[in-house]
Amino acid sequence: MIEIKFKGRGGQGVVVASEILGRAFFTEGKFPQSFSLFGSERRGAPVIGFLRVDEAPILLKCQIKRPDHLILFDLSLVEPEEVLQELKPNGILLINTDQEIDSFKLLRHYKIGLIDAGPIARGAGVEGALNTTMLGAYAALTHLVRKETLIKVVQGMISVKTESNMEALQKAYDRVRIYESLS
């Protein structure tokens, strides 16, 4: 089983991202379980999404404390020391940032993807919603779900600015900077 945790802020599309990715895994024959956790339902408030995926039905029904993969929509929510405590050894980390890899020296024993999602989303016309942008980067980083499957799911789930969302997904897939673990 792979456990994925999404962290971001209200309005960035964290919950929808976990649902899209879950549906993409389902489309490819896997068994997903997606759920979210958030306090006040307002734009800018911290939001956490969870996704489990396995080859068999998932019976576990609890929060994900130590994910295999961590997707950070908003870097301000997490310090490197927190990531070290949270992410499993040999984990995969995707960070929305304009910083270079040297800014994440403490995290170099993880496989890391860096994507500056904001400009890509704005350029595609989807503004603050980063879900499809982050998912395009995640697909390229992990190769666990096909980009074509994500595009198909986006077409079926997102009825507003569908073409723009697919453009953001494709651009992020092509632009994510991937750094293998140094350990």
PDB file of C-alpha atoms in Angstrom:
ATOM      1  CA  MET A   1       0.000   0.000   0.000  1.00  0.00           C
ATOM      2  CA  ILE A   2       1.116   3.552  -0.769  1.00  0.00           C
ATOM      3  CA  GLU A   3       0.006   6.341   1.550  1.00  0.00           C
ATOM      4  CA  ILE A   4       0.013   9.900   0.227  1.00  0.00           C
ATOM      5  CA  LYS A   5      -0.505  13.089   2.216  1.00  0.00           C
ATOM      6  CA  PHE A   6      -1.358  16.445   0.628  1.00  0.00           C
ATOM      7  CA  LYS A   7      -0.795  19.693   2.555  1.00  0.00           C
ATOM      8  CA  GLY A   8      -1.943  23.086   1.408  1.00  0.00           C
ATOM      9  CA  ARG A   9      -4.325  25.939   2.033  1.00  0.00           C
ATOM     10  CA  GLY A  10      -8.020  26.333   1.325  1.00  0.00           C
ATOM     11  CA  GLY A  11      -8.561  27.365  -2.289  1.00  0.00           C
ATOM     12  CA  GLN A  12      -5.453  25.621  -3.654  1.00  0.00           C
ATOM     13  CA  GLY A  13      -7.357  22.456  -4.582  1.00  0.00           C
ATOM     14  CA  VAL A  14      -5.854  20.009  -2.083  1.00  0.00           C
ATOM     15  CA  VAL A  15      -9.075  18.020  -1.564  1.00  0.00           C
ATOM     16  CA  VAL A  16      -9.903  17.902  -5.273  1.00  0.00           C
ATOM     17  CA  ALA A  17      -6.322  16.821  -6.042  1.00  0.00           C
ATOM     18  CA  SER A  18      -6.615  13.799  -3.729  1.00  0.00           C
ATOM     19  CA  GLU A  19      -9.958  12.913  -5.334  1.00  0.00           C
ATOM     20  CA  ILE A  20      -8.624  13.261  -8.905  1.00  0.00           C
ATOM     21  CA  LEU A  21      -5.550  11.167  -8.119  1.00  0.00           C
ATOM     22  CA  GLY A  22      -7.678   8.555  -6.364  1.00  0.00           C
ATOM     23  CA  ARG A  23      -9.986   8.299  -9.360  1.00  0.00           C
ATOM     24  CA  ALA A  24      -6.987   8.039 -11.705  1.00  0.00           C
ATOM     25  CA  PHE A  25      -5.603   5.128  -9.678  1.00  0.00           C
ATOM     26  CA  PHE A  26      -9.067   3.506  -9.731  1.00  0.00           C
ATOM     27  CA  THR A  27      -9.228   3.953 -13.508  1.00  0.00           C
ATOM     28  CA  GLU A  28      -5.929   2.065 -13.734  1.00  0.00           C
ATOM     29  CA  GLY A  29      -7.316  -0.853 -11.700  1.00  0.00           C
ATOM     30  CA  LYS A  30      -6.070   0.071  -8.218  1.00  0.00           C
ATOM     31  CA  PHE A  31      -8.054   0.447  -4.998  1.00  0.00           C
ATOM     32  CA  PRO A  32      -7.922   4.036  -3.688  1.00  0.00           C
ATOM     33  CA  GLN A  33      -9.207   5.566  -0.465  1.00  0.00           C
ATOM     34  CA  SER A  34      -9.334   9.370  -0.375  1.00  0.00           C
ATOM     35  CA  PHE A  35     -10.356  11.637   2.504  1.00  0.00           C
ATOM     36  CA  SER A  36      -9.477  15.069   3.889  1.00  0.00           C
ATOM     37  CA  LEU A  37      -9.109  17.008   7.113  1.00  0.00           C
ATOM     38  CA  PHE A  38      -9.595  20.722   7.558  1.00  0.00           C
ATOM     39  CA  GLY A  39     -10.560  23.103  10.333  1.00  0.00           C
ATOM     40  CA  SER A  40     -12.375  26.248   9.363  1.00  0.00           C
ATOM     41  CA  GLU A  41     -13.756  26.082   5.858  1.00  0.00           C
ATOM     42  CA  ARG A  42     -12.287  29.261   4.491  1.00  0.00           C
ATOM     43  CA  ARG A  43      -9.849  30.263   1.814  1.00  0.00           C
ATOM     44  CA  GLY A  44      -6.285  30.219   3.136  1.00  0.00           C
ATOM     45  CA  ALA A  45      -6.899  27.896   6.101  1.00  0.00           C
ATOM     46  CA  PRO A  46      -4.653  24.803   6.310  1.00  0.00           C
ATOM     47  CA  VAL A  47      -6.090  21.757   4.527  1.00  0.00           C
ATOM     48  CA  ILE A  48      -4.791  18.195   4.542  1.00  0.00           C
ATOM     49  CA  GLY A  49      -5.808  15.511   2.065  1.00  0.00           C
ATOM     50  CA  PHE A  50      -5.064  11.823   2.327  1.00  0.00           C
ATOM     51  CA  LEU A  51      -4.959   9.069  -0.255  1.00  0.00           C
ATOM     52  CA  ARG A  52      -4.201   5.403   0.130  1.00  0.00           C
ATOM     53  CA  VAL A  53      -3.825   3.165  -2.891  1.00  0.00           C
ATOM     54  CA  ASP A  54      -3.282  -0.562  -3.100  1.00  0.00           C
ATOM     55  CA  GLU A  55      -3.656  -3.551  -5.362  1.00  0.00           C
ATOM     56  CA  ALA A  56      -6.395  -4.921  -3.057  1.00  0.00           C
ATOM     57  CA  PRO A  57      -9.333  -3.339  -1.190  1.00  0.00           C
ATOM     58  CA  ILE A  58      -8.239  -1.156   1.726  1.00  0.00           C
ATOM     59  CA  LEU A  59      -9.808  -1.843   5.108  1.00  0.00           C
ATOM     60  CA  LEU A  60      -7.766   0.651   7.142  1.00  0.00           C
ATOM     61  CA  LYS A  61      -9.817   3.717   8.174  1.00  0.00           C
ATOM     62  CA  CYS A  62      -7.549   6.190   9.975  1.00  0.00           C
ATOM     63  CA  GLN A  63      -5.444   9.254   9.265  1.00  0.00           C
ATOM     64  CA  ILE A  64      -2.099   8.836   7.600  1.00  0.00           C
ATOM     65  CA  LYS A  65       0.547   9.761  10.164  1.00  0.00           C
ATOM     66  CA  ARG A  66       3.690   8.667   8.252  1.00  0.00           C
ATOM     67  CA  PRO A  67       3.076   8.866   4.501  1.00  0.00           C
ATOM     68  CA  ASP A  68       5.181   7.297   1.778  1.00  0.00           C
ATOM     69  CA  HIS A  69       4.678  10.424  -0.344  1.00  0.00           C
ATOM     70  CA  LEU A  70       4.155  14.016   0.771  1.00  0.00           C
ATOM     71  CA  ILE A  71       2.800  16.685  -1.589  1.00  0.00           C
ATOM     72  CA  LEU A  72       3.289  20.235  -0.310  1.00  0.00           C
ATOM     73  CA  PHE A  73       1.092  22.800  -2.041  1.00  0.00           C
ATOM     74  CA  ASP A  74       2.269  25.528   0.352  1.00  0.00           C
ATOM     75  CA  LEU A  75       5.784  25.391   1.743  1.00  0.00           C
ATOM     76  CA  SER A  76       4.933  27.805   4.560  1.00  0.00           C
ATOM     77  CA  LEU A  77       2.981  25.032   6.305  1.00  0.00           C
ATOM     78  CA  VAL A  78       5.934  22.724   6.912  1.00  0.00           C
ATOM     79  CA  GLU A  79       9.484  23.001   8.209  1.00  0.00           C
ATOM     80  CA  PRO A  80      12.177  20.568   6.974  1.00  0.00           C
ATOM     81  CA  GLU A  81      12.460  19.068  10.485  1.00  0.00           C
ATOM     82  CA  GLU A  82       8.730  18.266  10.410  1.00  0.00           C
ATOM     83  CA  VAL A  83       9.108  16.522   7.065  1.00  0.00           C
ATOM     84  CA  LEU A  84      11.940  14.407   8.481  1.00  0.00           C
ATOM     85  CA  GLN A  85       9.671  13.320  11.353  1.00  0.00           C
ATOM     86  CA  GLU A  86       6.661  12.704   9.136  1.00  0.00           C
ATOM     87  CA  LEU A  87       7.759  11.200   5.819  1.00  0.00           C
ATOM     88  CA  LYS A  88       8.801   7.552   5.789  1.00  0.00           C
ATOM     89  CA  PRO A  89      12.401   6.623   4.938  1.00  0.00           C
ATOM     90  CA  ASN A  90      12.847   6.345   1.156  1.00  0.00           C
ATOM     91  CA  GLY A  91       9.795   8.572   0.752  1.00  0.00           C
ATOM     92  CA  ILE A  92       8.975  10.883  -2.120  1.00  0.00           C
ATOM     93  CA  LEU A  93       8.464  14.600  -1.617  1.00  0.00           C
ATOM     94  CA  LEU A  94       6.845  17.049  -4.050  1.00  0.00           C
ATOM     95  CA  ILE A  95       7.202  20.721  -3.154  1.00  0.00           C
ATOM     96  CA  ASN A  96       5.555  23.761  -4.707  1.00  0.00           C
ATOM     97  CA  THR A  97       8.422  26.247  -4.601  1.00  0.00           C
ATOM     98  CA  ASP A  98      10.452  28.641  -6.685  1.00  0.00           C
ATOM     99  CA  GLN A  99      13.547  27.716  -4.656  1.00  0.00           C
ATOM    100  CA  GLU A 100      16.363  25.536  -5.921  1.00  0.00           C
ATOM    101  CA  ILE A 101      17.345  22.137  -4.507  1.00  0.00           C
ATOM    102  CA  ASP A 102      20.141  23.659  -2.378  1.00  0.00           C
ATOM    103  CA  SER A 103      17.408  25.121  -0.147  1.00  0.00           C
ATOM    104  CA  PHE A 104      16.397  21.593   0.868  1.00  0.00           C
ATOM    105  CA  LYS A 105      19.725  20.087   1.962  1.00  0.00           C
ATOM    106  CA  LEU A 106      18.179  18.456   5.051  1.00  0.00           C
ATOM    107  CA  LEU A 107      15.745  16.542   2.836  1.00  0.00           C
ATOM    108  CA  ARG A 108      18.168  15.170   0.234  1.00  0.00           C
ATOM    109  CA  HIS A 109      17.820  11.579   1.414  1.00  0.00           C
ATOM    110  CA  TYR A 110      14.326  11.648  -0.163  1.00  0.00           C
ATOM    111  CA  LYS A 111      13.501  11.687  -3.844  1.00  0.00           C
ATOM    112  CA  ILE A 112      12.320  15.277  -4.369  1.00  0.00           C
ATOM    113  CA  GLY A 113      10.306  17.012  -7.047  1.00  0.00           C
ATOM    114  CA  LEU A 114      10.307  20.812  -7.200  1.00  0.00           C
ATOM    115  CA  ILE A 115       7.673  22.688  -9.176  1.00  0.00           C
ATOM    116  CA  ASP A 116       6.835  26.380  -9.199  1.00  0.00           C
ATOM    117  CA  ALA A 117       3.112  25.691  -9.581  1.00  0.00           C
ATOM    118  CA  GLY A 118       1.761  29.238  -9.236  1.00  0.00           C
ATOM    119  CA  PRO A 119       3.140  30.688 -12.484  1.00  0.00           C
ATOM    120  CA  ILE A 120       2.168  27.545 -14.401  1.00  0.00           C
ATOM    121  CA  ALA A 121      -1.402  27.647 -13.068  1.00  0.00           C
ATOM    122  CA  ARG A 122      -1.718  31.396 -13.748  1.00  0.00           C
ATOM    123  CA  GLY A 123      -0.255  31.006 -17.226  1.00  0.00           C
ATOM    124  CA  ALA A 124      -2.768  28.294 -18.030  1.00  0.00           C
ATOM    125  CA  GLY A 125      -5.618  30.420 -16.670  1.00  0.00           C
ATOM    126  CA  VAL A 126      -6.495  28.475 -13.507  1.00  0.00           C
ATOM    127  CA  GLU A 127      -5.146  31.085 -11.049  1.00  0.00           C
ATOM    128  CA  GLY A 128      -4.847  29.899  -7.398  1.00  0.00           C
ATOM    129  CA  ALA A 129      -6.108  26.353  -7.935  1.00  0.00           C
ATOM    130  CA  LEU A 130      -2.937  24.289  -8.040  1.00  0.00           C
ATOM    131  CA  ASN A 131      -4.458  20.795  -8.043  1.00  0.00           C
ATOM    132  CA  THR A 132      -3.937  19.804 -11.673  1.00  0.00           C
ATOM    133  CA  THR A 133      -0.529  21.483 -11.763  1.00  0.00           C
ATOM    134  CA  MET A 134       0.665  19.538  -8.716  1.00  0.00           C
ATOM    135  CA  LEU A 135      -0.783  16.297 -10.077  1.00  0.00           C
ATOM    136  CA  GLY A 136       1.063  16.688 -13.370  1.00  0.00           C
ATOM    137  CA  ALA A 137       4.303  17.103 -11.447  1.00  0.00           C
ATOM    138  CA  TYR A 138       3.434  14.124  -9.202  1.00  0.00           C
ATOM    139  CA  ALA A 139       2.821  11.864 -12.212  1.00  0.00           C
ATOM    140  CA  ALA A 140       6.219  12.747 -13.687  1.00  0.00           C
ATOM    141  CA  LEU A 141       7.959  12.369 -10.317  1.00  0.00           C
ATOM    142  CA  THR A 142       6.543   8.965  -9.385  1.00  0.00           C
ATOM    143  CA  HIS A 143       5.433   7.288 -12.635  1.00  0.00           C
ATOM    144  CA  LEU A 144       2.734   5.530 -10.574  1.00  0.00           C
ATOM    145  CA  VAL A 145      -0.137   6.848 -12.655  1.00  0.00           C
ATOM    146  CA  ARG A 146      -0.110   7.680 -16.336  1.00  0.00           C
ATOM    147  CA  LYS A 147      -0.386  11.300 -17.432  1.00  0.00           C
ATOM    148  CA  GLU A 148      -3.019  10.253 -19.985  1.00  0.00           C
ATOM    149  CA  THR A 149      -5.144   8.741 -17.219  1.00  0.00           C
ATOM    150  CA  LEU A 150      -4.946  11.955 -15.195  1.00  0.00           C
ATOM    151  CA  ILE A 151      -5.990  13.977 -18.239  1.00  0.00           C
ATOM    152  CA  LYS A 152      -8.962  11.677 -18.820  1.00  0.00           C
ATOM    153  CA  VAL A 153     -10.033  11.983 -15.179  1.00  0.00           C
ATOM    154  CA  VAL A 154      -9.646  15.785 -15.235  1.00  0.00           C
ATOM    155  CA  GLN A 155     -11.864  15.899 -18.323  1.00  0.00           C
ATOM    156  CA  GLY A 156     -14.508  13.909 -16.469  1.00  0.00           C
ATOM    157  CA  MET A 157     -14.305  15.662 -13.095  1.00  0.00           C
ATOM    158  CA  ILE A 158     -13.607  19.311 -13.841  1.00  0.00           C
ATOM    159  CA  SER A 159     -16.273  21.059 -15.871  1.00  0.00           C
ATOM    160  CA  VAL A 160     -14.867  24.599 -15.542  1.00  0.00           C
ATOM    161  CA  LYS A 161     -11.700  25.589 -17.415  1.00  0.00           C
ATOM    162  CA  THR A 162     -11.105  21.966 -18.377  1.00  0.00           C
ATOM    163  CA  GLU A 163      -8.663  22.813 -21.185  1.00  0.00           C
ATOM    164  CA  SER A 164      -6.759  25.206 -18.908  1.00  0.00           C
ATOM    165  CA  ASN A 165      -6.457  22.530 -16.223  1.00  0.00           C
ATOM    166  CA  MET A 166      -5.168  19.998 -18.748  1.00  0.00           C
ATOM    167  CA  GLU A 167      -2.629  22.577 -19.970  1.00  0.00           C
ATOM    168  CA  ALA A 168      -1.434  23.185 -16.389  1.00  0.00           C
ATOM    169  CA  LEU A 169      -1.131  19.425 -15.807  1.00  0.00           C
ATOM    170  CA  GLN A 170       0.895  18.928 -18.998  1.00  0.00           C
ATOM    171  CA  LYS A 171       3.227  21.875 -18.350  1.00  0.00           C
ATOM    172  CA  ALA A 172       3.928  20.745 -14.781  1.00  0.00           C
ATOM    173  CA  TYR A 173       4.574  17.198 -16.005  1.00  0.00           C
ATOM    174  CA  ASP A 174       7.187  18.583 -18.397  1.00  0.00           C
ATOM    175  CA  ARG A 175       8.727  21.139 -16.004  1.00  0.00           C
ATOM    176  CA  VAL A 176       9.033  19.392 -12.643  1.00  0.00           C
ATOM    177  CA  ARG A 177      12.655  19.236 -11.516  1.00  0.00           C
ATOM    178  CA  ILE A 178      13.416  15.780 -10.142  1.00  0.00           C
ATOM    179  CA  TYR A 179      16.256  15.023  -7.734  1.00  0.00           C
ATOM    180  CA  GLU A 180      17.075  11.476  -6.731  1.00  0.00           C
ATOM    181  CA  SER A 181      17.892  10.639  -3.136  1.00  0.00           C
ATOM    182  CA  LEU A 182      21.521  11.192  -2.124  1.00  0.00           C
ATOM    183  CA  SER A 183      21.473   8.401   0.477  1.00  0.00           C
TER     184      SER A 183
END
